[in-house]
Amino acid sequence: HPDSILRLASAVHRFSIPYINPEDQLSFEESFKSCASPHGNTLTVMRLTDSRRQAIKKNMADGKLNHAALSKALTEYIPSINQILLSCKFQPEVARLDKRLLFS
């Protein structure tokens, strides 16, 4: 029914903001160290992704949540993650981890 589709498409769903454990020391640079270190551009992307993840973690940990700053940090983080995933997809033979990536 068209009315049902309109209601479903216009519904606003509220989700709680995810939480990144402040103790989390996840590092893309450390995890991909041996395969990224010979490639300057790859190493730059890993460092950039780490710094963007830290910005997200900082924004989430603040007592007063600034939605604009968090949204900006997430918007900058997503292309970096996509670039890493795309590299792993098309070059699986060099996508070796030195340290496990455990997200918490």
PDB file of N, CA, C and O in Angstrom, residues 27-39 42-43 46 88 93-102:
ATOM      1  N   SER A  27      45.224   0.365  16.071  1.00  0.00           N
ATOM      2  CA  SER A  27      46.048   1.184  15.190  1.00  0.00           C
ATOM      3  C   SER A  27      46.209   0.493  13.846  1.00  0.00           C
ATOM      4  O   SER A  27      46.739  -0.611  13.764  1.00  0.00           O
ATOM      5  N   PHE A  28      45.742   1.152  12.806  1.00  0.00           N
ATOM      6  CA  PHE A  28      45.897   0.608  11.457  1.00  0.00           C
ATOM      7  C   PHE A  28      47.367   0.614  11.048  1.00  0.00           C
ATOM      8  O   PHE A  28      47.841  -0.299  10.392  1.00  0.00           O
ATOM      9  N   GLU A  29      48.080   1.642  11.452  1.00  0.00           N
ATOM     10  CA  GLU A  29      49.503   1.737  11.117  1.00  0.00           C
ATOM     11  C   GLU A  29      50.283   0.564  11.709  1.00  0.00           C
ATOM     12  O   GLU A  29      51.110  -0.043  11.032  1.00  0.00           O
ATOM     13  N   GLU A  30      50.001   0.234  12.981  1.00  0.00           N
ATOM     14  CA  GLU A  30      50.689  -0.884  13.628  1.00  0.00           C
ATOM     15  C   GLU A  30      50.251  -2.223  13.045  1.00  0.00           C
ATOM     16  O   GLU A  30      51.061  -3.129  12.891  1.00  0.00           O
ATOM     17  N   SER A  31      48.971  -2.341  12.729  1.00  0.00           N
ATOM     18  CA  SER A  31      48.448  -3.603  12.223  1.00  0.00           C
ATOM     19  C   SER A  31      48.947  -3.935  10.822  1.00  0.00           C
ATOM     20  O   SER A  31      49.143  -5.092  10.482  1.00  0.00           O
ATOM     21  N   PHE A  32      49.125  -2.929   9.986  1.00  0.00           N
ATOM     22  CA  PHE A  32      49.574  -3.140   8.610  1.00  0.00           C
ATOM     23  C   PHE A  32      51.027  -2.696   8.407  1.00  0.00           C
ATOM     24  O   PHE A  32      51.426  -2.347   7.297  1.00  0.00           O
ATOM     25  N   LYS A  33      51.801  -2.691   9.469  1.00  0.00           N
ATOM     26  CA  LYS A  33      53.150  -2.124   9.437  1.00  0.00           C
ATOM     27  C   LYS A  33      54.037  -2.721   8.336  1.00  0.00           C
ATOM     28  O   LYS A  33      54.638  -1.996   7.552  1.00  0.00           O
ATOM     29  N   SER A  34      54.152  -4.032   8.265  1.00  0.00           N
ATOM     30  CA  SER A  34      55.094  -4.634   7.309  1.00  0.00           C
ATOM     31  C   SER A  34      54.665  -4.448   5.856  1.00  0.00           C
ATOM     32  O   SER A  34      55.510  -4.287   4.984  1.00  0.00           O
ATOM     33  N   CYS A  35      53.363  -4.450   5.579  1.00  0.00           N
ATOM     34  CA  CYS A  35      52.954  -4.289   4.179  1.00  0.00           C
ATOM     35  C   CYS A  35      52.776  -2.819   3.797  1.00  0.00           C
ATOM     36  O   CYS A  35      52.807  -2.479   2.616  1.00  0.00           O
ATOM     37  N   ALA A  36      52.610  -1.919   4.771  1.00  0.00           N
ATOM     38  CA  ALA A  36      52.405  -0.505   4.450  1.00  0.00           C
ATOM     39  C   ALA A  36      53.695   0.308   4.459  1.00  0.00           C
ATOM     40  O   ALA A  36      53.807   1.307   3.746  1.00  0.00           O
ATOM     41  N   SER A  37      54.675  -0.119   5.241  1.00  0.00           N
ATOM     42  CA  SER A  37      55.880   0.699   5.409  1.00  0.00           C
ATOM     43  C   SER A  37      56.658   0.962   4.115  1.00  0.00           C
ATOM     44  O   SER A  37      57.195   2.053   3.958  1.00  0.00           O
ATOM     45  N   PRO A  38      56.727   0.029   3.166  1.00  0.00           N
ATOM     46  CA  PRO A  38      57.454   0.351   1.933  1.00  0.00           C
ATOM     47  C   PRO A  38      56.718   1.342   1.016  1.00  0.00           C
ATOM     48  O   PRO A  38      57.304   1.877   0.090  1.00  0.00           O
ATOM     49  N   HIS A  39      55.453   1.566   1.277  1.00  0.00           N
ATOM     50  CA  HIS A  39      54.637   2.421   0.408  1.00  0.00           C
ATOM     51  C   HIS A  39      54.235   3.687   1.160  1.00  0.00           C
ATOM     52  O   HIS A  39      53.426   3.644   2.081  1.00  0.00           O
ATOM     53  N   THR A  42      50.409   4.537   1.224  1.00  0.00           N
ATOM     54  CA  THR A  42      49.657   3.619   2.082  1.00  0.00           C
ATOM     55  C   THR A  42      49.886   3.949   3.546  1.00  0.00           C
ATOM     56  O   THR A  42      48.942   3.968   4.340  1.00  0.00           O
ATOM     57  N   LEU A  43      51.124   4.225   3.890  1.00  0.00           N
ATOM     58  CA  LEU A  43      51.449   4.582   5.270  1.00  0.00           C
ATOM     59  C   LEU A  43      50.737   5.874   5.683  1.00  0.00           C
ATOM     60  O   LEU A  43      50.221   5.980   6.801  1.00  0.00           O
ATOM     61  N   MET A  46      47.130   5.059   6.414  1.00  0.00           N
ATOM     62  CA  MET A  46      47.004   4.371   7.709  1.00  0.00           C
ATOM     63  C   MET A  46      47.095   5.370   8.866  1.00  0.00           C
ATOM     64  O   MET A  46      46.313   5.315   9.813  1.00  0.00           O
ATOM     65  N   CYS A  88      42.681  -3.979   0.332  1.00  0.00           N
ATOM     66  CA  CYS A  88      42.715  -5.376   0.777  1.00  0.00           C
ATOM     67  C   CYS A  88      41.959  -6.285  -0.191  1.00  0.00           C
ATOM     68  O   CYS A  88      42.355  -7.420  -0.421  1.00  0.00           O
ATOM     69  N   GLU A  93      46.987 -10.544  -1.421  1.00  0.00           N
ATOM     70  CA  GLU A  93      48.275 -11.182  -1.127  1.00  0.00           C
ATOM     71  C   GLU A  93      49.198 -10.302  -0.291  1.00  0.00           C
ATOM     72  O   GLU A  93      50.086 -10.805   0.389  1.00  0.00           O
ATOM     73  N   VAL A  94      48.993  -8.991  -0.323  1.00  0.00           N
ATOM     74  CA  VAL A  94      49.833  -8.094   0.487  1.00  0.00           C
ATOM     75  C   VAL A  94      49.100  -7.543   1.707  1.00  0.00           C
ATOM     76  O   VAL A  94      49.681  -6.805   2.486  1.00  0.00           O
ATOM     77  N   ALA A  95      47.859  -7.922   1.881  1.00  0.00           N
ATOM     78  CA  ALA A  95      47.064  -7.431   3.015  1.00  0.00           C
ATOM     79  C   ALA A  95      47.261  -8.350   4.219  1.00  0.00           C
ATOM     80  O   ALA A  95      46.369  -9.069   4.634  1.00  0.00           O
ATOM     81  N   ARG A  96      48.447  -8.322   4.756  1.00  0.00           N
ATOM     82  CA  ARG A  96      48.784  -9.153   5.924  1.00  0.00           C
ATOM     83  C   ARG A  96      48.837  -8.275   7.174  1.00  0.00           C
ATOM     84  O   ARG A  96      49.392  -7.184   7.153  1.00  0.00           O
ATOM     85  N   LEU A  97      48.284  -8.809   8.238  1.00  0.00           N
ATOM     86  CA  LEU A  97      48.275  -8.069   9.496  1.00  0.00           C
ATOM     87  C   LEU A  97      49.450  -8.480  10.367  1.00  0.00           C
ATOM     88  O   LEU A  97      49.750  -9.660  10.511  1.00  0.00           O
ATOM     89  N   ASP A  98      50.116  -7.493  10.943  1.00  0.00           N
ATOM     90  CA  ASP A  98      51.156  -7.747  11.936  1.00  0.00           C
ATOM     91  C   ASP A  98      50.530  -7.868  13.326  1.00  0.00           C
ATOM     92  O   ASP A  98      51.059  -8.533  14.201  1.00  0.00           O
ATOM     93  N   LYS A  99      49.417  -7.202  13.493  1.00  0.00           N
ATOM     94  CA  LYS A  99      48.710  -7.163  14.772  1.00  0.00           C
ATOM     95  C   LYS A  99      47.235  -7.187  14.464  1.00  0.00           C
ATOM     96  O   LYS A  99      46.769  -6.477  13.558  1.00  0.00           O
ATOM     97  N   ARG A 100      46.488  -7.986  15.188  1.00  0.00           N
ATOM     98  CA  ARG A 100      45.053  -8.111  14.916  1.00  0.00           C
ATOM     99  C   ARG A 100      44.330  -6.792  15.150  1.00  0.00           C
ATOM    100  O   ARG A 100      44.666  -6.027  16.055  1.00  0.00           O
ATOM    101  N   LEU A 101      43.328  -6.554  14.313  1.00  0.00           N
ATOM    102  CA  LEU A 101      42.463  -5.383  14.480  1.00  0.00           C
ATOM    103  C   LEU A 101      41.230  -5.831  15.259  1.00  0.00           C
ATOM    104  O   LEU A 101      40.379  -6.532  14.734  1.00  0.00           O
ATOM    105  N   LEU A 102      41.175  -5.463  16.501  1.00  0.00           N
ATOM    106  CA  LEU A 102      40.030  -5.811  17.352  1.00  0.00           C
ATOM    107  C   LEU A 102      39.268  -4.532  17.670  1.00  0.00           C
ATOM    108  O   LEU A 102      39.772  -3.675  18.364  1.00  0.00           O
TER     109      LEU A 102
END
